[in-house]
Each structure stands twice: as C-alpha cells, then as structure tokens.
Amino acid sequence: MDNIEGNVTADTPPATPPTRPVVIAQTPARRGRGRQAGMWLARGALALCFLASFYLSVFPSGRATVRAFSILPGLLAAAQPAWEAPVTEPIIHTQRTLTSPTGTVYLDIYTPSTSVPPVPGAREGILLIPGVGDQRKDAQLINFSRTLAGSGLVVMDLTTQTLIDNRLGVSDKEAVVQAFEVLQHWPGVGTNRVGLLGFSAGGPLMCFAAADTRIRDQVAFVTLFGGYFDAMTLLQTIGRRALTENGQTQPWHPVPYPLQVLADTIAPLLPGNDGQTLASAFAPNGSESLDAAKIAQLAPSSAAAYHLLAGDEPTQVNANLAALSPEVRALLLSLSPSRVVDQIRAPIYLLHDRSDQFVPVSESLEFAADLARLHHSYDFAEFGIFQHVEVRANSGFSQLVGDGQSLLRLASEVMQAGS
Amino acid sequence: MSTSYLVLTWALLGVLAGALALAARLKPAAWTRRGWLWLLALGLGASLLGGLLGFWLLGRLFSTAASLWTAVLVLCLPRLAGTLRARGASRQ
C-alpha cells in the first residue's frame, strides 16, 4: 500500500494538467502519526466495548439497564418487535385460580420456559393488577406481560370477581397477599425479588397489600400507574370537574367509566333503592343524569353522592362531601392509599398520564408530595404517550423520546430487584 | 431459529472485535504466517465461547454482551503474553 502511494507521487509529471487530481505526498512521519492515531483509536474502541459489555452483563445495575432497554420497544410500540425475538426468552402462559375469603382469584402467569440462569440465581417476580373490569384478554396487557416475561421475569396478572364486576373492595387485599405468597414460591423466583405493580384502581390494592404486616418486609417495590391516592380528593376533583396542579386550577372532565366504578362501589351502602338508582344512572347505558323528581326521592346522603359524581353542583362539592353518610365516608377512607402510606416499607414508583381522564394526575402529585414529606424512597414521572394506562397511538417522535427516557429510568429501577 | 440468529450475532461481533484488534496492533510479532487470519479466528472462537457461557450463566438477554467482552479479553491475551515473555527475556 505504501509503495503504491509512493509510486503515484513519484510518477506525477511536473506539468500536470489542471483537470487531473493532485495527489499530495504524505511524509513517512505523517503516515506514522496517522497509523499511531488509528491504533490508539482501535484500542480505545476495544476498551470501551469491553467495559460497556462487562458492565451491562455482570453488574446488577447494568443488567437492569439491559432489561429496561429490552422491554422499552415492546412497551412503546404496544407490541413486541420481531427483531427482538432472538434475545427474548420463550414464554409459557398458565392460568390458575385461588380461593380467597372474598371469592375466586384469577391468575394469569407468564413465565420464561428456560431454566433459571445461575447468575443471579433467581428470577424477579411481578404481581400485576390491571385495574377494574375483566382485562385478561386485553391485547396491550398480554403484550406487556409477555414483554416483561421475555426479559426473564415471572409475571402474574391478578383479578378478582369484585374487580371484574367494576367495583373496588378493600378486602381484595387478601387476594393480593395470597397471590404474592404464591409468586414468592413460584419455581425460580427469589422470595425477596417480588414486586407489586398496580394499574389504575389496582394501585391502591397494591398499597394495602404492601402495608400488610405479613408481607411488607418482603415486597421489593410498589409501582402505581394511573392510580389514585385519596378517594375523597378523587371524588372532590370529579365533583368540581376541575383539578389543581401546582397551585393552578384547570378544568378536568372525567370519562364515564370511573364514575360507573365509583357508583357501583358506593351503591351497596346507600339506603333503600338509592343504590340501584345511582348505579343505573352511571351504568354504560344509563343517562348519567337524574331528573329533579328522582333526585328529590333520594336520601340527602345519596343525593350528595349523585351530585358529586354527576358534577352538576361544582360549587357545592365540600357541602356534598360533608353530607355523605358516615358509612360512605368510611368506605372512601378505607379505599385510600393515603391511610397506609406510612406503613409501606418498599420503594414506591409512580407513573401518570398528565392528561389522564380516568384518574386526575393531581392524585399522583399528591402521593409524591406525601412520600417526599415522609422521606420515603420514591420516584415519579408524568407521561404524554399514554392514555390513562394504555399506549396512545398518535404520539409524536419527540414525545416518544422524552417520555421514553423517563420510562427507561423507572423501568431500570423496577428491574433492579431481579438483576 | 431465533437461537441461530443469536449465534450469528456472536460470530459477527467476534470477527469485528478481531478486526479491531488487528487495527489496534494486538497481533503478536511472532504470528507472521497468516497472523491476521488467526486473530480473526481467535475473536470468532472466543466470542462463540463467551456467548455460550453467557447464555448458560447469565441468560439469553446478556449472552451477546458476554460474548463481546470475552472476545476482547481473549484477543488481548496473545499480545499480553508476548509482552510479558519479552520483558522476562530482557531481564535475564
């Protein structure tokens, strides 16, 4: 190679036509310096490759980062990309039921079919409640569970008859504790590597379980996505049709579904036929508004609950909250994570869609503020790429990149338990 | 099928690491006869071995990273051994 270059320069006649390219002769010293630089560049690249790949495969924080990176495309695209197939674990899906004091508990378990790698010796387990309603056939939930399992985790999706019936019940905590213990003893899962993940109304149930003395010292983490912190402030925001974020009040209009869930949850505690009237008003085919004659037939406490849900008395919200029956107020208090937050030992991660129309983002902000006040380990991120807890179809590239970074940070923290 | 793609990735990384090692002049001076080919083959072999060990010890997800650092480590060894041998000889 050197000779060829040398010949070209030597053979160049002194009277070179102007159109011909001029070859500048490299002195041996300059060539030597260039080669030296190339050598050191190659050595630097090799050192970088070694350090990066060693960190990413040997150190727990590196492995957590790899896991977070591997699940990110599947989460953002709402389907696992085909190019990831070679690096993801093959998955087995099994279904089981448990019998809890409140009824049957339905479990969908997604687990890698390969044996547990000797390092770190045990898998991470995630117990997931996808919220109210029967979500077991939901494509995004299945994709989410499969994506997590593909990165080497055991994922257990849980639902109960109460949740399937679109209601919230604090007694479902028993089902969560039971399922947590089953997951802890699942083949390959480390007993101290099991975390809780609650979507929407599943979040509060996870908090109640994480505060339970039977398991609270064993829970690796609690993650809440689109959950509420206090059922009273949630009802207050719904009643006002406005939320307060960073001291500023702005209009907020909920979709009908959370109103239906709250009506169904409160209904059994209302006197006479009021519960049925309230539940049917907010049912999917209901009118969502009662005429004056029907409202007049309701007991004052039932009418207050109706006005709060319907949002037709936004200036009377505090009066209506005060008019609720003691039973309803006790129920709302019992359904609030705010009452148990100081009993939770595990770190808490909060995620919320900033324009969530199911549960206002102010709930997670309030949760984060309380955790900061308690000096509890937590992290909080707001997103624009989700619609409540599902991936929004029309997110822009810059938003995907921005929110992807926050999601990556939180996913890395969650993945630490099993790495 | 997906495992074949994984093995292919390890092999490709091994050859690339071998090429980088050539550029980094990690080929021992004693390897005169087709030394460059031996270095590439060493990268390939080390990468496949590292990938296999990584697959077994760390899991499928981390096998590619394991194959890469193993390849780089093994590619440095001949040069390191040569340097140490030369130092030992010069002391004597």
Coordinates of C-alpha atoms in Angstrom, one line a residue:
Chain A
M1 CA 0.0 0.0 0.0
D2 CA 2.8 2.3 0.9
N3 CA 4.6 1.6 -2.3
I4 CA 1.6 2.3 -4.4
E5 CA 1.2 5.7 -2.8
G6 CA 4.8 6.4 -3.3
N7 CA 4.8 5.5 -6.9
V8 CA 1.8 7.7 -7.7
T9 CA 3.5 10.7 -6.3
A10 CA 6.9 9.9 -7.9
D11 CA 5.4 9.3 -11.3
T12 CA 3.4 12.5 -11.4
P13 CA 4.9 14.7 -14.1
P14 CA 5.8 18.3 -13.2
A15 CA 3.4 19.7 -15.8
T16 CA 0.2 18.1 -14.6
P17 CA -2.9 19.2 -16.5
P18 CA -5.1 21.3 -14.2
T19 CA -8.1 18.9 -14.5
R20 CA -6.2 16.0 -13.1
P21 CA -6.4 15.5 -9.3
V22 CA -3.4 16.5 -7.4
V23 CA -2.0 13.8 -5.0
I24 CA -0.3 15.3 -2.0
A25 CA 2.6 13.2 -0.9
Q26 CA 2.4 12.1 2.7
T27 CA 5.7 12.2 4.6
P28 CA 6.7 9.0 6.4
A29 CA 6.4 10.9 9.7
R30 CA 2.8 12.0 9.0
R31 CA 1.9 8.5 7.9
G32 CA 3.3 7.1 11.1
R33 CA 1.4 9.6 13.2
G34 CA -1.8 8.6 11.3
R35 CA -1.2 5.0 12.0
Q36 CA -0.5 5.6 15.6
A37 CA -3.7 7.5 16.0
G38 CA -5.6 4.7 14.3
M39 CA -4.0 2.2 16.6
W40 CA -5.0 4.1 19.7
L41 CA -8.5 4.7 18.3
A42 CA -8.9 1.0 17.8
R43 CA -7.5 0.3 21.3
G44 CA -9.9 2.8 22.8
A45 CA -12.8 1.2 20.9
L46 CA -11.9 -2.2 22.2
A47 CA -11.5 -0.9 25.8
L48 CA -14.9 0.8 25.5
C49 CA -16.5 -2.4 24.1
F50 CA -15.0 -4.4 27.0
L51 CA -16.1 -2.0 29.8
A52 CA -19.6 -1.4 28.4
S53 CA -20.4 -5.1 27.7
F54 CA -18.8 -6.2 31.0
Y55 CA -20.8 -3.7 33.0
L56 CA -24.1 -4.5 31.1
S57 CA -23.8 -8.2 31.7
V58 CA -22.1 -8.6 35.1
F59 CA -23.2 -5.7 37.3
P60 CA -26.8 -5.7 38.6
S61 CA -27.4 -2.1 37.6
G62 CA -26.1 -2.8 34.1
R63 CA -28.3 -5.9 33.8
A64 CA -31.3 -3.8 35.0
T65 CA -30.5 -1.3 32.2
V66 CA -30.3 -4.0 29.6
R67 CA -33.7 -5.4 30.8
A68 CA -35.2 -1.9 30.7
F69 CA -33.9 -1.3 27.2
S70 CA -35.2 -4.7 26.1
I71 CA -38.8 -4.0 27.3
L72 CA -38.9 -0.4 26.1
P73 CA -39.7 -1.0 22.4
G74 CA -42.4 -3.5 23.3
L75 CA -44.0 -1.0 25.7
L76 CA -43.8 2.0 23.3
A77 CA -45.0 0.1 20.2
A78 CA -47.7 -1.8 22.1
A79 CA -46.4 -5.0 20.5
Q80 CA -43.0 -6.7 20.8
P81 CA -40.9 -6.0 17.7
A82 CA -39.9 -9.1 15.7
W83 CA -36.2 -8.2 15.7
E84 CA -36.1 -8.7 19.5
A85 CA -37.2 -12.3 19.3
P86 CA -33.6 -13.8 19.3
V87 CA -32.7 -12.1 22.6
T88 CA -36.0 -12.6 24.5
E89 CA -36.9 -15.7 26.4
P90 CA -39.6 -18.1 25.1
I91 CA -42.7 -17.9 27.4
I92 CA -45.2 -20.2 28.9
H93 CA -48.6 -18.9 29.8
T94 CA -50.6 -20.7 32.5
Q95 CA -53.8 -19.9 34.3
R96 CA -54.6 -20.7 37.9
T97 CA -57.3 -19.8 40.4
L98 CA -57.0 -19.3 44.2
T99 CA -59.8 -19.3 46.7
S100 CA -59.6 -16.3 49.0
P101 CA -62.1 -15.2 51.7
T102 CA -63.7 -12.8 49.2
G103 CA -64.1 -15.3 46.4
T104 CA -62.2 -16.7 43.5
V105 CA -58.9 -15.1 42.5
Y106 CA -57.9 -15.4 38.8
L107 CA -54.2 -15.6 37.9
D108 CA -52.6 -15.5 34.5
I109 CA -48.9 -16.4 34.8
Y110 CA -46.3 -15.6 32.1
T111 CA -43.0 -17.3 32.8
P112 CA -39.8 -17.9 30.8
S113 CA -39.6 -21.5 29.7
T114 CA -35.8 -21.7 30.1
S115 CA -34.1 -22.7 33.3
V116 CA -33.1 -20.0 35.8
P117 CA -29.5 -18.7 35.0
P118 CA -27.0 -19.3 37.8
V119 CA -26.3 -15.6 37.9
P120 CA -28.1 -14.0 39.8
G121 CA -29.7 -17.4 40.7
A122 CA -33.3 -16.4 40.9
R123 CA -35.9 -14.5 38.8
E124 CA -37.7 -11.4 39.6
G125 CA -41.5 -11.7 40.0
I126 CA -44.1 -9.0 39.3
L127 CA -47.6 -9.3 40.6
L128 CA -49.8 -7.1 38.5
I129 CA -53.4 -5.9 38.9
P130 CA -54.5 -4.4 35.6
G131 CA -57.4 -2.4 37.2
V132 CA -61.1 -2.8 37.3
G133 CA -63.1 -4.8 34.7
D134 CA -62.0 -8.0 33.1
Q135 CA -58.8 -7.1 31.3
R136 CA -57.5 -10.7 30.9
K137 CA -58.0 -10.7 27.2
D138 CA -56.8 -7.2 26.6
A139 CA -54.1 -7.2 23.9
Q140 CA -51.9 -4.5 25.5
L141 CA -52.0 -6.2 28.8
I142 CA -51.0 -9.5 27.2
N143 CA -48.2 -7.8 25.3
F144 CA -47.0 -6.0 28.4
S145 CA -46.9 -9.3 30.4
R146 CA -45.2 -11.2 27.6
T147 CA -42.6 -8.4 27.1
L148 CA -41.7 -8.4 30.8
A149 CA -41.5 -12.3 30.9
G150 CA -39.4 -12.2 27.7
S151 CA -36.8 -10.2 29.6
G152 CA -36.6 -13.0 32.2
L153 CA -39.2 -12.1 34.8
V154 CA -42.2 -14.1 36.0
V155 CA -45.3 -12.0 35.6
M156 CA -48.5 -12.8 37.5
D157 CA -51.7 -10.9 36.4
L158 CA -54.3 -10.9 39.1
T159 CA -58.0 -10.2 39.1
T160 CA -60.9 -10.9 41.4
Q161 CA -64.7 -11.1 40.9
T162 CA -65.1 -7.7 42.7
L163 CA -62.8 -6.1 40.1
I164 CA -64.4 -7.9 37.2
D165 CA -67.8 -6.5 38.5
N166 CA -66.3 -3.0 38.2
R167 CA -66.2 -2.5 41.9
L168 CA -63.5 -1.7 44.5
G169 CA -63.2 -3.6 47.7
V170 CA -60.5 -3.3 50.3
S171 CA -61.0 -7.0 51.2
D172 CA -59.3 -7.8 47.9
K173 CA -56.1 -7.1 49.7
E174 CA -56.3 -10.7 51.0
A175 CA -56.2 -12.0 47.4
V176 CA -53.1 -9.8 46.7
V177 CA -51.3 -11.1 49.8
Q178 CA -52.2 -14.7 48.9
A179 CA -51.0 -14.3 45.3
F180 CA -47.9 -12.6 46.4
E181 CA -47.0 -15.6 48.6
V182 CA -47.7 -18.0 45.6
L183 CA -45.4 -15.9 43.4
Q184 CA -42.7 -15.9 46.0
H185 CA -42.7 -19.7 46.0
W186 CA -43.0 -20.0 42.2
P187 CA -40.2 -22.1 40.7
G188 CA -37.1 -20.0 40.1
V189 CA -38.5 -16.8 41.7
G190 CA -36.5 -15.3 44.5
T191 CA -38.5 -14.7 47.7
N192 CA -37.1 -11.2 48.1
R193 CA -37.4 -10.3 44.4
V194 CA -41.1 -9.9 44.1
G195 CA -42.7 -6.5 43.4
L196 CA -46.2 -5.2 43.0
L197 CA -47.5 -3.3 40.0
G198 CA -51.0 -1.8 40.0
F199 CA -52.7 -0.1 37.1
S200 CA -55.4 2.4 37.8
A201 CA -57.6 1.2 40.6
G202 CA -55.2 -1.8 41.1
G203 CA -52.7 0.6 42.5
P204 CA -54.5 1.2 45.9
L205 CA -55.0 -2.5 46.4
M206 CA -51.2 -3.0 45.9
C207 CA -50.6 -0.3 48.5
F208 CA -52.9 -2.0 51.0
A209 CA -51.1 -5.3 50.5
A210 CA -47.6 -3.7 50.6
A211 CA -48.6 -2.3 54.0
D212 CA -49.8 -5.6 55.3
T213 CA -47.5 -6.9 58.2
R214 CA -47.4 -10.4 56.7
I215 CA -45.5 -9.3 53.5
R216 CA -44.5 -5.7 53.9
D217 CA -40.8 -6.5 54.7
Q218 CA -40.6 -8.8 51.6
V219 CA -42.1 -6.6 48.9
A220 CA -39.3 -5.4 46.6
F221 CA -41.1 -2.4 45.2
V222 CA -44.6 -1.0 44.6
T223 CA -45.3 0.6 41.2
L224 CA -48.6 2.5 40.6
F225 CA -49.6 3.5 37.1
G226 CA -52.5 5.9 36.9
G227 CA -53.7 5.2 40.4
Y228 CA -55.3 7.5 43.0
F229 CA -54.0 8.5 46.4
D230 CA -57.1 9.6 48.3
A231 CA -60.7 8.6 47.3
M232 CA -62.1 11.7 49.0
T233 CA -59.9 14.1 46.9
L234 CA -60.6 12.0 43.8
L235 CA -64.4 12.5 44.4
Q236 CA -63.7 16.2 45.1
T237 CA -62.0 16.6 41.7
I238 CA -64.7 14.7 40.0
G239 CA -67.4 16.8 41.7
R240 CA -65.6 20.1 40.8
R241 CA -64.8 19.0 37.3
A242 CA -61.5 20.7 37.9
L243 CA -58.1 19.7 39.2
T244 CA -55.5 21.7 41.0
E245 CA -51.9 21.1 39.7
N246 CA -49.0 23.1 41.1
G247 CA -51.4 25.6 42.7
Q248 CA -53.3 26.2 39.4
T249 CA -56.9 25.1 38.9
Q250 CA -57.9 23.9 35.5
P251 CA -60.9 22.2 34.0
W252 CA -61.0 18.4 34.1
H253 CA -63.7 16.2 32.7
P254 CA -63.7 12.5 33.5
V255 CA -64.8 9.8 31.1
P256 CA -67.9 7.9 32.2
Y257 CA -66.1 4.7 33.3
P258 CA -64.6 5.9 36.7
L259 CA -68.0 7.4 37.5
Q260 CA -69.6 4.0 36.9
V261 CA -66.9 2.2 39.1
L262 CA -67.4 4.7 42.0
A263 CA -71.2 4.5 41.7
D264 CA -71.1 0.7 41.8
T265 CA -68.7 0.8 44.8
I266 CA -70.8 3.2 46.8
A267 CA -74.2 1.8 45.8
P268 CA -74.4 -1.1 48.3
L269 CA -74.1 1.4 51.2
L270 CA -76.9 3.7 50.1
P271 CA -80.3 3.4 51.8
G272 CA -83.4 1.7 50.2
N273 CA -83.3 1.7 46.4
D274 CA -80.9 4.7 46.2
G275 CA -78.0 2.4 45.4
Q276 CA -79.8 0.9 42.4
T277 CA -80.9 4.3 41.2
L278 CA -77.3 5.6 41.4
A279 CA -75.7 2.6 39.8
S280 CA -78.2 2.5 36.9
A281 CA -77.7 6.3 36.3
F282 CA -73.9 5.7 35.8
A283 CA -74.2 2.3 34.1
P284 CA -72.8 2.2 30.5
N285 CA -76.3 2.6 29.0
G286 CA -77.5 4.9 31.8
S287 CA -78.4 8.6 31.3
E288 CA -75.8 9.9 33.8
S289 CA -78.3 12.5 34.9
L290 CA -81.4 12.1 37.0
D291 CA -84.4 14.4 36.7
A292 CA -85.3 16.7 39.7
A293 CA -88.2 14.4 40.7
K294 CA -85.9 11.4 41.0
I295 CA -83.2 13.3 42.9
A296 CA -85.9 14.5 45.3
Q297 CA -86.7 10.9 46.1
L298 CA -83.1 10.1 47.1
A299 CA -82.0 10.4 50.7
P300 CA -79.9 13.6 51.3
S301 CA -76.6 11.5 51.6
S302 CA -77.5 9.6 48.3
A303 CA -78.3 12.9 46.5
A304 CA -74.9 14.3 47.7
A305 CA -73.1 11.2 46.2
Y306 CA -75.1 11.7 43.0
H307 CA -74.2 15.4 42.7
L308 CA -70.6 14.6 43.3
L309 CA -70.5 12.0 40.5
A310 CA -72.6 14.0 38.1
G311 CA -70.6 17.1 38.6
D312 CA -73.8 19.3 38.4
E313 CA -73.0 21.2 41.6
P314 CA -69.3 22.1 41.3
T315 CA -69.6 25.0 43.8
Q316 CA -71.2 22.7 46.4
V317 CA -68.6 20.0 46.5
N318 CA -67.4 20.5 50.1
A319 CA -71.0 20.6 51.3
N320 CA -71.9 17.4 49.3
L321 CA -68.8 15.6 50.7
A322 CA -69.9 16.6 54.2
A323 CA -73.4 15.3 53.5
L324 CA -72.2 11.8 52.6
S325 CA -73.2 9.1 55.1
P326 CA -70.6 8.0 57.7
E327 CA -70.6 4.6 56.0
V328 CA -69.7 6.0 52.6
R329 CA -67.1 8.3 54.2
A330 CA -65.6 5.3 56.0
L331 CA -65.6 3.3 52.7
L332 CA -63.8 6.1 50.9
L333 CA -61.2 6.4 53.7
S334 CA -60.7 2.6 53.7
L335 CA -60.1 2.7 49.9
S336 CA -57.5 5.4 50.1
P337 CA -53.7 4.5 50.0
S338 CA -53.2 7.8 52.0
R339 CA -54.2 5.9 55.1
V340 CA -51.5 3.3 54.8
V341 CA -48.7 5.1 53.0
D342 CA -46.6 5.4 56.2
Q343 CA -46.8 1.6 56.7
I344 CA -45.2 0.7 53.4
R345 CA -41.6 -0.2 53.5
A346 CA -40.8 -0.8 49.8
P347 CA -39.8 2.0 47.4
I348 CA -42.7 3.4 45.5
Y349 CA -42.7 4.3 41.8
L350 CA -45.5 6.5 40.4
L351 CA -46.4 6.9 36.8
H352 CA -49.2 9.0 35.5
D353 CA -50.6 10.2 32.2
R354 CA -50.6 14.0 32.5
S355 CA -53.9 14.3 30.7
D356 CA -55.5 11.3 32.3
Q357 CA -59.3 11.5 32.1
F358 CA -59.9 8.4 34.3
V359 CA -57.9 9.4 37.4
P360 CA -56.5 13.0 37.5
V361 CA -52.7 13.4 37.6
S362 CA -53.2 15.6 40.7
E363 CA -53.7 12.3 42.7
S364 CA -50.1 11.1 41.9
L365 CA -48.7 14.6 42.5
E366 CA -50.3 14.5 45.9
F367 CA -49.0 10.9 46.5
A368 CA -45.5 12.1 45.6
A369 CA -45.7 15.1 47.8
D370 CA -46.7 12.9 50.7
L371 CA -43.9 10.5 50.1
A372 CA -41.4 13.4 50.0
R373 CA -42.8 14.6 53.3
L374 CA -42.3 11.1 54.8
H375 CA -38.8 10.8 53.3
H376 CA -39.9 7.6 51.7
S377 CA -37.9 6.3 48.8
Y378 CA -39.9 7.1 45.6
D379 CA -39.7 8.2 42.0
F380 CA -42.5 9.9 40.0
A381 CA -42.8 10.6 36.2
E382 CA -45.6 12.1 34.2
F383 CA -46.1 10.9 30.6
G384 CA -47.9 12.2 27.5
I385 CA -47.6 8.9 25.5
F386 CA -50.2 7.1 27.4
Q387 CA -54.0 7.4 27.6
H388 CA -54.6 6.5 31.2
V389 CA -52.6 3.2 31.2
E390 CA -52.7 2.3 27.5
V391 CA -50.2 3.4 24.9
R392 CA -51.5 6.4 22.8
A393 CA -51.5 5.6 19.1
N394 CA -50.6 9.1 17.8
S395 CA -47.6 10.2 19.9
G396 CA -45.0 12.3 18.2
F397 CA -41.4 11.3 17.9
S398 CA -40.1 14.0 20.3
Q399 CA -42.6 13.0 22.9
L400 CA -41.7 9.3 22.5
V401 CA -38.0 10.2 23.0
G402 CA -38.7 12.4 26.0
D403 CA -41.1 10.1 27.7
G404 CA -39.0 7.0 26.7
Q405 CA -36.2 8.4 28.8
S406 CA -38.4 8.7 31.9
L407 CA -39.9 5.3 31.3
L408 CA -36.4 3.8 30.9
R409 CA -35.3 5.3 34.2
L410 CA -38.3 3.9 36.1
A411 CA -38.1 0.6 34.3
S412 CA -34.4 0.3 35.3
E413 CA -35.3 1.0 38.9
V414 CA -38.0 -1.7 38.9
M415 CA -35.7 -4.2 37.2
Q416 CA -33.0 -3.8 39.9
A417 CA -34.8 -6.3 42.1
G418 CA -34.3 -9.2 39.7
S419 CA -30.9 -8.2 38.3
Chain B
M1 CA -34.4 -20.3 14.6
S2 CA -34.0 -17.3 16.9
T3 CA -31.1 -19.0 18.7
S4 CA -29.3 -19.3 15.3
Y5 CA -29.6 -15.6 14.8
L6 CA -28.1 -15.1 18.3
V7 CA -25.2 -17.3 17.4
L8 CA -24.7 -15.5 14.2
T9 CA -24.6 -12.2 16.1
W10 CA -21.9 -13.5 18.4
A11 CA -19.9 -14.7 15.4
L12 CA -20.2 -11.3 13.7
L13 CA -19.2 -9.5 16.9
G14 CA -16.2 -11.8 17.3
V15 CA -14.9 -11.1 13.8
L16 CA -15.5 -7.4 14.3
A17 CA -13.6 -7.5 17.5
G18 CA -10.8 -9.4 15.7
A19 CA -10.6 -6.7 13.0
L20 CA -10.4 -4.0 15.7
A21 CA -7.7 -6.0 17.4
L22 CA -5.8 -6.0 14.1
A23 CA -6.2 -2.3 13.8
A24 CA -5.1 -1.9 17.4
R25 CA -1.9 -3.9 16.5
L26 CA -2.6 -6.6 19.0
K27 CA -1.3 -9.3 16.7
P28 CA 1.9 -10.8 18.3
A29 CA 5.0 -10.2 16.2
A30 CA 5.7 -13.9 16.2
W31 CA 2.5 -14.6 14.2
T32 CA 4.0 -14.0 10.8
R33 CA 2.3 -16.6 8.7
R34 CA -1.4 -15.5 8.2
G35 CA -1.3 -13.9 11.6
W36 CA -4.2 -11.7 10.8
L37 CA -6.4 -14.7 10.0
W38 CA -5.5 -16.3 13.2
L39 CA -6.5 -13.2 15.1
L40 CA -9.9 -13.0 13.4
A41 CA -10.4 -16.7 14.1
L42 CA -9.4 -16.2 17.7
G43 CA -12.0 -13.4 18.0
L44 CA -14.7 -15.6 16.4
G45 CA -13.9 -18.6 18.7
A46 CA -13.7 -16.5 21.9
S47 CA -16.9 -14.8 21.0
L48 CA -18.8 -18.0 20.4
L49 CA -17.4 -19.5 23.6
G50 CA -18.3 -16.3 25.6
G51 CA -21.7 -16.2 24.1
L52 CA -22.4 -19.8 25.1
L53 CA -21.1 -19.3 28.6
G54 CA -23.1 -16.1 28.9
F55 CA -26.2 -17.9 27.6
W56 CA -25.8 -20.6 30.3
L57 CA -24.6 -18.4 33.2
L58 CA -26.4 -15.1 32.7
G59 CA -29.3 -15.9 30.4
R60 CA -30.2 -15.3 26.8
L61 CA -30.6 -11.5 27.2
F62 CA -27.0 -11.0 28.4
S63 CA -25.2 -13.6 26.2
T64 CA -24.4 -11.1 23.5
A65 CA -22.7 -8.7 25.9
A66 CA -20.8 -11.6 27.5
S67 CA -19.6 -12.8 24.0
L68 CA -18.3 -9.3 23.3
W69 CA -16.2 -8.8 26.5
T70 CA -14.9 -12.4 26.3
A71 CA -13.8 -11.8 22.7
V72 CA -12.0 -8.6 23.6
L73 CA -10.4 -10.1 26.6
V74 CA -9.1 -13.2 24.7
L75 CA -7.9 -11.1 21.8
C76 CA -5.6 -9.1 24.2
L77 CA -4.1 -12.2 25.7
P78 CA -1.6 -13.2 22.9
R79 CA -0.1 -9.7 22.8
L80 CA 0.0 -9.5 26.6
A81 CA 1.7 -12.9 26.8
G82 CA 4.2 -11.8 24.2
T83 CA 5.0 -8.6 26.1
L84 CA 5.5 -10.4 29.3
R85 CA 7.7 -13.0 27.7
A86 CA 9.8 -10.2 26.1
R87 CA 10.2 -8.5 29.4
G88 CA 11.2 -11.7 31.1
A89 CA 13.8 -12.4 28.4
S90 CA 15.2 -8.8 28.7
R91 CA 15.7 -9.2 32.5
Q92 CA 17.6 -12.4 32.0

